[in-house]
Short mmCIF file of C-alpha atoms in Angstrom, two decimals:
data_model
loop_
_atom_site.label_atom_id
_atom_site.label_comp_id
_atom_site.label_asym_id
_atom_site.label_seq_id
_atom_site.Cartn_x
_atom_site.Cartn_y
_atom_site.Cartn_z
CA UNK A 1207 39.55 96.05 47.84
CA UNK A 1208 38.47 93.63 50.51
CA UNK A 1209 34.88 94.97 49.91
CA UNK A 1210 35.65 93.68 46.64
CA UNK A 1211 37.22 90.11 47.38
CA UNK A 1212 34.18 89.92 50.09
CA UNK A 1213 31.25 90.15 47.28
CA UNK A 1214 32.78 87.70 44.75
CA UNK A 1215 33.22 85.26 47.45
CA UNK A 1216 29.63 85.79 48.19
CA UNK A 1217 28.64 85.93 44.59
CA UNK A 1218 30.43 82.64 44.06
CA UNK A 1219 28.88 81.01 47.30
CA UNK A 1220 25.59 81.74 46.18
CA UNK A 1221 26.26 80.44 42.74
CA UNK A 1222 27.33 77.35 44.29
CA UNK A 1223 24.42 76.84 46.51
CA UNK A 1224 22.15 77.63 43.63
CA UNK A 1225 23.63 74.84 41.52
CA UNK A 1226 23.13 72.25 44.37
CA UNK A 1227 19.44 74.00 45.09
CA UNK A 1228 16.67 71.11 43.45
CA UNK A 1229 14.47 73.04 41.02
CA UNK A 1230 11.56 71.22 38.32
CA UNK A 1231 13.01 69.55 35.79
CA UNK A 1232 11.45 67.33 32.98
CA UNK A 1233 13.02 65.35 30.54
CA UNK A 1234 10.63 67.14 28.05
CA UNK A 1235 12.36 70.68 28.44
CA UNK A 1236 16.03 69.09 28.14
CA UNK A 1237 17.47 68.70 25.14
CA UNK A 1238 17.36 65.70 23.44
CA UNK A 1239 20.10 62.54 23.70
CA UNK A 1240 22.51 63.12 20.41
CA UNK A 1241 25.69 61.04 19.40
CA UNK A 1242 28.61 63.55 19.49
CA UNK A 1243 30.17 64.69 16.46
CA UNK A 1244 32.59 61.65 16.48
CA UNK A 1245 29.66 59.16 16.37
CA UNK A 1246 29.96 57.92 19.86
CA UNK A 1247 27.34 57.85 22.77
CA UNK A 1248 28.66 56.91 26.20
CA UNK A 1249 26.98 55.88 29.13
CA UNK A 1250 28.36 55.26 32.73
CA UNK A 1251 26.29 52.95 35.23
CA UNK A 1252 26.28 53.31 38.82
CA UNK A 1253 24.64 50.28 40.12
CA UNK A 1254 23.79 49.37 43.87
CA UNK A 1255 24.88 52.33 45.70
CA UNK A 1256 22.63 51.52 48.98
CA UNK A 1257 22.80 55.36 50.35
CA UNK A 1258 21.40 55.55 54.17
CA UNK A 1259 22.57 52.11 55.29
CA UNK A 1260 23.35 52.32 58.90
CA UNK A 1261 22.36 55.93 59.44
CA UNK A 1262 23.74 56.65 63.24
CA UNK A 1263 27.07 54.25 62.35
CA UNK A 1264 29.09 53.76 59.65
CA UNK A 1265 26.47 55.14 57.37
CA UNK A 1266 27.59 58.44 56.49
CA UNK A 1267 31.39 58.05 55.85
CA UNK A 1268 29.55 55.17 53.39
CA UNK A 1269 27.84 57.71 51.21
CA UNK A 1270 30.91 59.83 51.45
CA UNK A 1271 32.85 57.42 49.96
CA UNK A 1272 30.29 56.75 46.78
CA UNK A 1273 29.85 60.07 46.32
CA UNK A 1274 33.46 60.15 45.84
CA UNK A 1275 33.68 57.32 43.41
CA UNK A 1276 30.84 58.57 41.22
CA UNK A 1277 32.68 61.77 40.84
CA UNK A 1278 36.13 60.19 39.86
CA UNK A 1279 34.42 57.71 37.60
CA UNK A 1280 32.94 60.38 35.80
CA UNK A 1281 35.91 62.58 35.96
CA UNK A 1282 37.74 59.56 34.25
CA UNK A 1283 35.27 58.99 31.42
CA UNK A 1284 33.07 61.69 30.98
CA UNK A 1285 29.74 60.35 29.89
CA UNK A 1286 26.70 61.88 27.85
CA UNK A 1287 24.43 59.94 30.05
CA UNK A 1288 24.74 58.16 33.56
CA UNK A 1289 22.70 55.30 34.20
CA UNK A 1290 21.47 54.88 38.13
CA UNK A 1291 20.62 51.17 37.57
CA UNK A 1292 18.93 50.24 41.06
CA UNK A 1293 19.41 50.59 44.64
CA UNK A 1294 19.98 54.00 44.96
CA UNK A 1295 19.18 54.01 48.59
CA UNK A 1296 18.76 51.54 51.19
CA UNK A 1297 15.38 52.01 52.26
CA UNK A 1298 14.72 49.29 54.24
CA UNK A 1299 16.67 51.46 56.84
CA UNK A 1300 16.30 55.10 56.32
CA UNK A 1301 13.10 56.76 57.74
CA UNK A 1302 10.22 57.79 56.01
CA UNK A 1303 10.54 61.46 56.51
CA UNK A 1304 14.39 61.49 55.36
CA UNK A 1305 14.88 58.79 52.51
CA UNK A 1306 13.91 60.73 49.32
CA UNK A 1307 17.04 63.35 50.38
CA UNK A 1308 19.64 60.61 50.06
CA UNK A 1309 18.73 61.46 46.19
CA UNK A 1310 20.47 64.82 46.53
CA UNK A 1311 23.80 63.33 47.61
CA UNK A 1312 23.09 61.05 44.93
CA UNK A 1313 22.91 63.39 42.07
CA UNK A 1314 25.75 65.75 43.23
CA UNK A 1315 28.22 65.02 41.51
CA UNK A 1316 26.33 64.85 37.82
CA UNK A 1317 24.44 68.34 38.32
CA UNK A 1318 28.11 69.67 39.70
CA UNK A 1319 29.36 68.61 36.38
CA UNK A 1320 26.53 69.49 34.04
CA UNK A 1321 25.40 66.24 33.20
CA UNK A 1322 22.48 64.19 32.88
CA UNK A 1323 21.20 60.66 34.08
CA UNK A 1324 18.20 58.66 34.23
CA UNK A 1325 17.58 55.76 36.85
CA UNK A 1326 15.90 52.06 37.47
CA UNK A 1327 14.58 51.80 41.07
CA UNK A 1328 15.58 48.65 42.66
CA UNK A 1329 14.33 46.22 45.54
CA UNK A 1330 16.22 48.65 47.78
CA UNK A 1331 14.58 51.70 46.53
CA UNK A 1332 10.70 49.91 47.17
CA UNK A 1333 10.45 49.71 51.03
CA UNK A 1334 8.08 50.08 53.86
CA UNK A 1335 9.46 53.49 54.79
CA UNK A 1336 10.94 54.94 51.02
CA UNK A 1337 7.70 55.19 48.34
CA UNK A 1338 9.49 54.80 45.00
CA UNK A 1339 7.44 57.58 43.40
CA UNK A 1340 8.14 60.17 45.93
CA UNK A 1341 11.58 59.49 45.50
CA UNK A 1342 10.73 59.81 41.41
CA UNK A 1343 9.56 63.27 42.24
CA UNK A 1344 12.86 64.32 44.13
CA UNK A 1345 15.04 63.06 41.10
CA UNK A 1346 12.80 64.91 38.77
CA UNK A 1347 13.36 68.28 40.88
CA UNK A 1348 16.99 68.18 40.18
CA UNK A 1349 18.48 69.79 36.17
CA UNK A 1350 19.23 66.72 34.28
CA UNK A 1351 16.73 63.94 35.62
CA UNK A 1352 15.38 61.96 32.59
CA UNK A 1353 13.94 59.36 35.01
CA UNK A 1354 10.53 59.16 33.96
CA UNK A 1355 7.29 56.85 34.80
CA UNK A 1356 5.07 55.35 31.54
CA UNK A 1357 3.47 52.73 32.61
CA UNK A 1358 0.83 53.84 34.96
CA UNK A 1359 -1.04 50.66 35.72
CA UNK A 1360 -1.56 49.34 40.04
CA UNK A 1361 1.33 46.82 40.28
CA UNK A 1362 3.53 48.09 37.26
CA UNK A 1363 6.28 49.88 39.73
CA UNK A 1364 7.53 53.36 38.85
CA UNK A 1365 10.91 53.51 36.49
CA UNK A 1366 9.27 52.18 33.23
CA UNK A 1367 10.41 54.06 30.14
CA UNK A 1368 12.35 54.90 27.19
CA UNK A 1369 14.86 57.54 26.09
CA UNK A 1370 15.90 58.62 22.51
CA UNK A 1371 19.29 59.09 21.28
CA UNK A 1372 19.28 61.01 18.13
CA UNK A 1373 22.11 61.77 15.48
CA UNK A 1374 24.92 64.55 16.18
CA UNK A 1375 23.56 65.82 13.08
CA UNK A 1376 19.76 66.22 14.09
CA UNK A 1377 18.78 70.05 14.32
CA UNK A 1378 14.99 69.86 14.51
CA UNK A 1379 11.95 67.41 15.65
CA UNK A 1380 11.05 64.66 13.18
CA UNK A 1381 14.35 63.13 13.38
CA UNK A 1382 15.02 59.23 13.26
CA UNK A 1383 16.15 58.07 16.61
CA UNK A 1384 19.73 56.15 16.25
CA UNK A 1385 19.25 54.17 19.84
CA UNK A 1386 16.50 53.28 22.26
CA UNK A 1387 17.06 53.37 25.81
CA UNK A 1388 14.41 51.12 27.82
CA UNK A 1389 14.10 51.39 31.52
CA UNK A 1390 12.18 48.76 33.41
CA UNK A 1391 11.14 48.80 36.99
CA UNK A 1392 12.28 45.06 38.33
CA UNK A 1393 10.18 45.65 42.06
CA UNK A 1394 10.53 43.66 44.83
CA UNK A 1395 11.36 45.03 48.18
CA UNK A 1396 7.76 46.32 49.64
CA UNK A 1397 4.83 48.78 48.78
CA UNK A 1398 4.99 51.64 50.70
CA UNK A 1399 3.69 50.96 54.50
CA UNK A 1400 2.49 48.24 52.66
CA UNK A 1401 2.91 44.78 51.90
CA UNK A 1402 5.93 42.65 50.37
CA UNK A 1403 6.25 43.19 46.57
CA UNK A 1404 6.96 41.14 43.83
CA UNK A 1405 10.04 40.92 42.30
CA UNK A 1406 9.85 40.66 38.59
CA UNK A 1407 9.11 42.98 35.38
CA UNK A 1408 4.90 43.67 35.58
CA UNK A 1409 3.34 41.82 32.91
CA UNK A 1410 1.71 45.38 32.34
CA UNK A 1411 5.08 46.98 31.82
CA UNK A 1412 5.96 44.03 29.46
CA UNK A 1413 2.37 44.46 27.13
CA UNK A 1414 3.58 48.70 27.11
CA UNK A 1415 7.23 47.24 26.07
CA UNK A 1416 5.97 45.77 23.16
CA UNK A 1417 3.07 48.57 22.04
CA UNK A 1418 5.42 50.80 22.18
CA UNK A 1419 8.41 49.29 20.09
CA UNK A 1420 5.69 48.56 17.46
CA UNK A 1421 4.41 52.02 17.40
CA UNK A 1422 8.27 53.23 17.34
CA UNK A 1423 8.95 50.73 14.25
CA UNK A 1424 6.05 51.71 12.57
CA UNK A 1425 6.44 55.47 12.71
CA UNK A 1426 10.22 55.57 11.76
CA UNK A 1427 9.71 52.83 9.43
CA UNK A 1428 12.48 50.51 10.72
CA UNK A 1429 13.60 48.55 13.77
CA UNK A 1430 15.99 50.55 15.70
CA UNK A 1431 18.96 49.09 17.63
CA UNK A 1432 18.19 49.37 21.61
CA UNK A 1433 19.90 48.74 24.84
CA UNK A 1434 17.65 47.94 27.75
CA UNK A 1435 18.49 48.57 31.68
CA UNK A 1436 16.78 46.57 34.90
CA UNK A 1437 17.99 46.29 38.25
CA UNK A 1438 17.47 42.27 38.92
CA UNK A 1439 18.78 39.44 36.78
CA UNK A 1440 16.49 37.65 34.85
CA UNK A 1441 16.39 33.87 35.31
CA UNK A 1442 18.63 34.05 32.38
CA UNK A 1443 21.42 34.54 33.85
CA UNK A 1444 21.20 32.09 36.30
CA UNK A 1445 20.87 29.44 33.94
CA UNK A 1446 24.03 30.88 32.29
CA UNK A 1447 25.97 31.08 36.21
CA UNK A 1448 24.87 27.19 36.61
CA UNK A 1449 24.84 24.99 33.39
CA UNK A 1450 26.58 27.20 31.12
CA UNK A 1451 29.17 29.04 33.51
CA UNK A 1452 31.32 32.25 32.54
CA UNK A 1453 34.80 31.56 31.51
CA UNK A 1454 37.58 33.55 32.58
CA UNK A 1455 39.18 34.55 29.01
CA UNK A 1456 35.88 35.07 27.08
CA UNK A 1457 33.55 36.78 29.40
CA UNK A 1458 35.63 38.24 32.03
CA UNK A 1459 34.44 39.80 35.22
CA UNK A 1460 34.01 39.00 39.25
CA UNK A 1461 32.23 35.95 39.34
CA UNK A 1462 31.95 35.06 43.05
CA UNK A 1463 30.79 32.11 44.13
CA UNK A 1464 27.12 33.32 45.56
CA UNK A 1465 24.18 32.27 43.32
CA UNK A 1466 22.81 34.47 40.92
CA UNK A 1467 19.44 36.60 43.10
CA UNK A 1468 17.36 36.42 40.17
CA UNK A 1469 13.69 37.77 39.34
CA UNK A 1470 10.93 35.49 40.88
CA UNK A 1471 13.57 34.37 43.69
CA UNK A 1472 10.96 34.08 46.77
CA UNK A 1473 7.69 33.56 44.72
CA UNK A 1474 6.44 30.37 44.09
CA UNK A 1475 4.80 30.02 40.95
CA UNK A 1476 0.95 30.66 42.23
CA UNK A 1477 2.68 34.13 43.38
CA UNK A 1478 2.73 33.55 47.04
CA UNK A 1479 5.63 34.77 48.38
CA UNK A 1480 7.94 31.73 50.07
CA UNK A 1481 11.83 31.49 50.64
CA UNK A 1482 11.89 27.87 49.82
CA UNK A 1483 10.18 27.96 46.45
CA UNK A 1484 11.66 26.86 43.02
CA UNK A 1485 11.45 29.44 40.56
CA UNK A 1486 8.12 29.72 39.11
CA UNK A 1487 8.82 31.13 36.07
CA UNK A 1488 7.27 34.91 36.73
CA UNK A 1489 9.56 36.26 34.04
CA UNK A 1490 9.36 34.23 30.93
CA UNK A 1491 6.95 37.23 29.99
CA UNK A 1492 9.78 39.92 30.06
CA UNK A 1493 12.32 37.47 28.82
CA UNK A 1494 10.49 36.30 25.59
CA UNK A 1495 9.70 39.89 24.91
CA UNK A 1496 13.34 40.99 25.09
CA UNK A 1497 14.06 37.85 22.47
CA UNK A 1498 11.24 39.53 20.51
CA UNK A 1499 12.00 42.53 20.13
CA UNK A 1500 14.56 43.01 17.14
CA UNK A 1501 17.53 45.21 17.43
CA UNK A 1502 17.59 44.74 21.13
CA UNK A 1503 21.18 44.38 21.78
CA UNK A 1504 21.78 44.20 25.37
CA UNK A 1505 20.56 44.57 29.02
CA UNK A 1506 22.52 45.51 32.05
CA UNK A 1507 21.46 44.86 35.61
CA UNK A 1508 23.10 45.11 39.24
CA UNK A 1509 21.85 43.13 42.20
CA UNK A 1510 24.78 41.16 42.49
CA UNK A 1511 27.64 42.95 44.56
CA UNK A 1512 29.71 40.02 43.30
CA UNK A 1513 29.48 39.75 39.63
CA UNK A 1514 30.50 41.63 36.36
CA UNK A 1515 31.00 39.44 33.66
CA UNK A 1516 29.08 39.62 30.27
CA UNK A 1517 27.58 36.92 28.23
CA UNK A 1518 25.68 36.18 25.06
CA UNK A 1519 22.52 34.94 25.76
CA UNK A 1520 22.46 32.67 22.11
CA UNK A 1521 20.57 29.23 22.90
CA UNK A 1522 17.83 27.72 24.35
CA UNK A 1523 19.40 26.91 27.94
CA UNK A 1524 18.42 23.80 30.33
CA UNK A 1525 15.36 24.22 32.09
CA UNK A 1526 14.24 27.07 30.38
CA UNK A 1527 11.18 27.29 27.80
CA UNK A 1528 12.59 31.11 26.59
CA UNK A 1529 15.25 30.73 23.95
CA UNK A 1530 18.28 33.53 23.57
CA UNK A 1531 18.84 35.33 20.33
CA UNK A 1532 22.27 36.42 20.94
CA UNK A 1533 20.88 39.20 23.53
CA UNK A 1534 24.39 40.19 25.78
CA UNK A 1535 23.28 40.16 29.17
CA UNK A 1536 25.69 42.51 31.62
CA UNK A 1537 26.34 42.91 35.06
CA UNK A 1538 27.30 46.46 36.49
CA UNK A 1539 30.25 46.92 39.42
CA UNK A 1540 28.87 47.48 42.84
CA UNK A 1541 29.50 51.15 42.84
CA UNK A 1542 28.69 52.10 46.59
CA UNK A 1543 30.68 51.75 49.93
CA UNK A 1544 26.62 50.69 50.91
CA UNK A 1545 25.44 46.92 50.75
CA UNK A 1546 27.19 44.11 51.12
CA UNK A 1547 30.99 43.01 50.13
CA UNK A 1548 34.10 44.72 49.65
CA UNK A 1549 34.44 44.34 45.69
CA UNK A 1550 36.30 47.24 44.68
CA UNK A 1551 33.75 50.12 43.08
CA UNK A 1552 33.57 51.38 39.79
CA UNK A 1553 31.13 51.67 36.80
CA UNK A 1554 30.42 49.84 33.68
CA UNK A 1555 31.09 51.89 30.81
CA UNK A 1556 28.77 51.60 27.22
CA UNK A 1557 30.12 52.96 24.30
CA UNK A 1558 28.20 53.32 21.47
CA UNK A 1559 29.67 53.60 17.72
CA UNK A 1560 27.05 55.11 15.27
CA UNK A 1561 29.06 53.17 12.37
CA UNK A 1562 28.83 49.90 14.50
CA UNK A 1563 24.61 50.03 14.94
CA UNK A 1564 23.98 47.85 12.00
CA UNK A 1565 26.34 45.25 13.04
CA UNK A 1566 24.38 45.59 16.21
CA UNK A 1567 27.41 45.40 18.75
CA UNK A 1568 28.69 47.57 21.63
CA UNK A 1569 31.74 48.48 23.18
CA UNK A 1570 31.69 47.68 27.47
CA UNK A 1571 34.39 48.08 30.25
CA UNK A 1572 34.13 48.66 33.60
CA UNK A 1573 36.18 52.11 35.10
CA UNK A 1574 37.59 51.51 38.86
CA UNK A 1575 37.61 53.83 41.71
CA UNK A 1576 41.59 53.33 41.24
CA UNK A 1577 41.53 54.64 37.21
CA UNK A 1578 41.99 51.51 36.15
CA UNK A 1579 39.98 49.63 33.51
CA UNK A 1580 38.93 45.78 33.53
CA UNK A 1581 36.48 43.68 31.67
CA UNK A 1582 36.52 45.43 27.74
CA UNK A 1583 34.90 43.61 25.54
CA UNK A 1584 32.47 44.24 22.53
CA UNK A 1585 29.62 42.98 22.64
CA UNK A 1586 28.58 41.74 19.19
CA UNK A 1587 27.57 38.28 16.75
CA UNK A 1588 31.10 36.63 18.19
CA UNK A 1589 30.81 37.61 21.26
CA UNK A 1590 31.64 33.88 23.49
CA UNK A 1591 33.46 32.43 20.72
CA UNK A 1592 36.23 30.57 20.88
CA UNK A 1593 38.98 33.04 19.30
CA UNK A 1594 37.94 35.91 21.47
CA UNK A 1595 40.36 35.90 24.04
CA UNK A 1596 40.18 38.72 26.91
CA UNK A 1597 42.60 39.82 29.96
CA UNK A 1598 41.27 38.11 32.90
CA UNK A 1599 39.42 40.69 35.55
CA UNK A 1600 41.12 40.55 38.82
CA UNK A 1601 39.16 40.32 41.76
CA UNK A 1602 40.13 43.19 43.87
CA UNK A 1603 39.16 44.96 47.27
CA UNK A 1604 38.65 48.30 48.75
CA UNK A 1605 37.90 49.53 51.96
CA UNK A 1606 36.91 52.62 53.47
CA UNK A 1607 39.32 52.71 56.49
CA UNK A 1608 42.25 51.53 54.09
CA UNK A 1609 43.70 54.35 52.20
CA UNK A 1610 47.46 55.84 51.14
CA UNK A 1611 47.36 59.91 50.50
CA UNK A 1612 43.81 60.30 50.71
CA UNK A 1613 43.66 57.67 47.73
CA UNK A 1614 41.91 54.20 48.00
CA UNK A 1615 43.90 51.51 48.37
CA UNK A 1616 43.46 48.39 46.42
CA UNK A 1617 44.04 44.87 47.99
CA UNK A 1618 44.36 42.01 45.78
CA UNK A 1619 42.08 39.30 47.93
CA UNK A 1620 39.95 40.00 50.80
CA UNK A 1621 42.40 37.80 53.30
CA UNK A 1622 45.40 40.26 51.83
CA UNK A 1623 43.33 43.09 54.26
CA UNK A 1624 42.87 40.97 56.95
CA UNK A 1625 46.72 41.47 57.70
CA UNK A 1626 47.86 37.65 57.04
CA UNK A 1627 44.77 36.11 58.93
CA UNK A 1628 45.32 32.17 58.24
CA UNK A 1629 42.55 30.17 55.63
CA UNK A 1630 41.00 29.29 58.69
CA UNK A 1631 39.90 32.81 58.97
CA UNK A 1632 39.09 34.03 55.15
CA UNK A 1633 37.21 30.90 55.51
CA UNK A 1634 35.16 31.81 58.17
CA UNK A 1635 34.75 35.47 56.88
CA UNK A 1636 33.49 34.09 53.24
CA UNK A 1637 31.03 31.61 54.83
CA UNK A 1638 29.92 34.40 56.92
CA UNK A 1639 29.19 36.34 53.43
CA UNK A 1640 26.94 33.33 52.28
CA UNK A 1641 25.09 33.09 55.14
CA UNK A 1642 24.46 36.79 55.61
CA UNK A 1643 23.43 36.92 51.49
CA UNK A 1644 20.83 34.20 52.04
CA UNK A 1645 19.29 35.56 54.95
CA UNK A 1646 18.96 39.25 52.88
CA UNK A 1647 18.00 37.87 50.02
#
């Protein structure tokens, strides 16, 4: 009998271990991205996780801690695709010879579970010691990788693609797509043992974006609604954050008083990289083609820890020569215990309703570490408008060395943690957060 209990424990270890063991995987041998049977697609976005920060310190109980919120996100809302939108890991402080492993802690909890993801490499993810395609090739050894690279050209980056969500209904190849997926690679950071690297959408990458939304329309015959994921903000947004600013009821979210780190930020406009710069306009490019491109219905970034709101991107806004279209431009929720601030983590949540395509809108919250769920909106032609009104998104905090039961705790304001510290102090500690944002962006 104990012979017995001994070899199914054994069995079951190995089974385990070979679950968690990285094998090949291609996106071409999966099977394809449907809507289920109800006509929904969901996605879940992990955005700025920042795994390997402060490696002989804090750094491990860090990744501990995101690994655990990825896998209670997804055990709250149990997506048919997970989005790794940008700064995976922190490479501007792992080591050369270790940084492509943080991917395996990374992707834990979605092979555990059976699922699938695809990613967007962020500043983060470029460094001097992490190259951005070797970590590509670790993602790609794990079951369920869909990150891919397209877009071959020098300077282009590496996460440039698209995905194809099909019909519940679709039993063979020759099917219309529903939904495009795009992927873009927004750069920055550095080239491996290399150089600094610019920090905007290739113009290479943009001329593929278009090619291959024409060829798409022409072979199906119609323009097909698409969602579109980077890791930076386009300047878009921060003409939104300054002249148009997000109001509380109608696009709720964080919105923390730190300017929007758009792309171009640190490039003057002859492309020579300078702190002091204005923005030189690197990615009117990108953003007229996402105006261009019909059916395009919204793109979701990260990059700011401080930020989640939505907004409709619907006018020609001061400054800027590139006109919206009604394009919703998101922000994710800082999803690691890595990077900077103390925002409580979470995910932003798509859903996708078949029956709602041709109206062209989207359904959007963001899932908590703590269950709960802020910021729902839906994303469509009145999205903005005056007779929307939406729950405000409370600005919350959670820390790793605050917890009740083994559960995170959530604080309502960062001075609420510091244990009554006077405004002297949250002062001091908020100014400290400005001044250590400038100096890392």
């Amino acid at each position: 009998m104990l012979r017995i209990v001994y070899l199914a424990t054994d069995l079951a270890s190995r089974v385990s271990r070979q679950l968690l063991m990285p094998r090949a995987a291609n996106d071409d041998i999966l099977p394809p991205l449907k809507f289920n049977d109800n006509g929904t697609f969901q996605m879940s976005i992990f955005s700025d996780m920042h795994f390997g920060q402060y490696e002989s310190s804090t750094g491990p109980a860090q990744d501990r801690n995101t690994v655990r919120v990825i896998g209670d996100v997804l055990d709250f809302d149990r997506p048919d695709l997970v989005v790794l939108n940008g700064d995976l890991i922190n490479g501007d402080t792992t080591q050369s010879h270790n940084s492509t492993h943080y991917i395996d802690q990374i992707v834990a909890p979605m092979v555990r579970r059976n699922l699938t993801w695809a990613s967007t490499y962020g500043n983060h993810d470029h460094s001097y010691s992490a190259d951005s395609g070797d970590i590509l090739k670790r993602e790609q050894m794990w079951p369920g990788a869909r990150t891919r690279k397209m877009v071959t050209a020098k300077d282009a980056g590496t996460t440039n693609y698209h995905l194809l969500v099909y019909s519940a209904a679709c039993a063979r190849d020759g099917c219309t797509p529903e939904l495009i997926l795009w992927f873009f690679d927004s750069r920055g950071g550095y080239y491996f043992q290399g150089a600094a690297q610019a920090n905007w959408v290739h113009a290479s990458v943009v001329a593929w974006f278009r090619e291959t939304n024409a060829l798409l329309t022409k072979k199906y015959q119609r323009a097909i609604p698409s969602l579109a994921f980077v890791h930076i903000p386009i300047h878009a947004t921060w003409a939104i954050q300054t002249h148009v600013k997000p109001k509380t009821h109608y696009q709720p979210g964080i919105n923390d008083k730190l300017a929007v780190a758009q792309q171009g930020e640190g490039w003057c406009r002859n492309n020579s990289q300078q702190a002091t710069c204005d923005y030189g306009g690197q990615d009117e490019p990108f953003m007229q083609a996402l105006v261009d491109i019909p059916g395009l219905m919204g793109l979701f970034y990260g990059h700011d820890h401080g930020k989640t709101w939505c907004h409709r991107w619907d006018s020609r806004l001061p400054g800027m020569d590139v006109a919206g279209n009604g394009l919703s431009l998101c922000y994710g929720q800082h999803s690691g215990y890595g990077g900077y601030g103390d925002w409580i983590r979470g995910a932003r949540q798509i859903v996708v309703r078949r029956d709602k395509l041709a109206d062209l809108a989207v359904e959007t919250y963001v899932r908590l570490e703590s269950g709960a769920v802020v910021g729902a909106v839906t994303l469509n032609s009145t999205f903005n408008s005056d007779f929307e009104r939406y729950p405000p998104t409370p600005n919350q905090f959670t820390y790793m060395d605050k917890t009740v039961n083994g559960r995170v705790k959530v604080f309502r304001s960062e001075s609420t943690r510091l244990g009554g510290c006077d405004a002297w102090a949250s002062g001091y500690y908020a100014v400290a957060w400005v001044v250590f944002w400038h100096v890392l962006f």
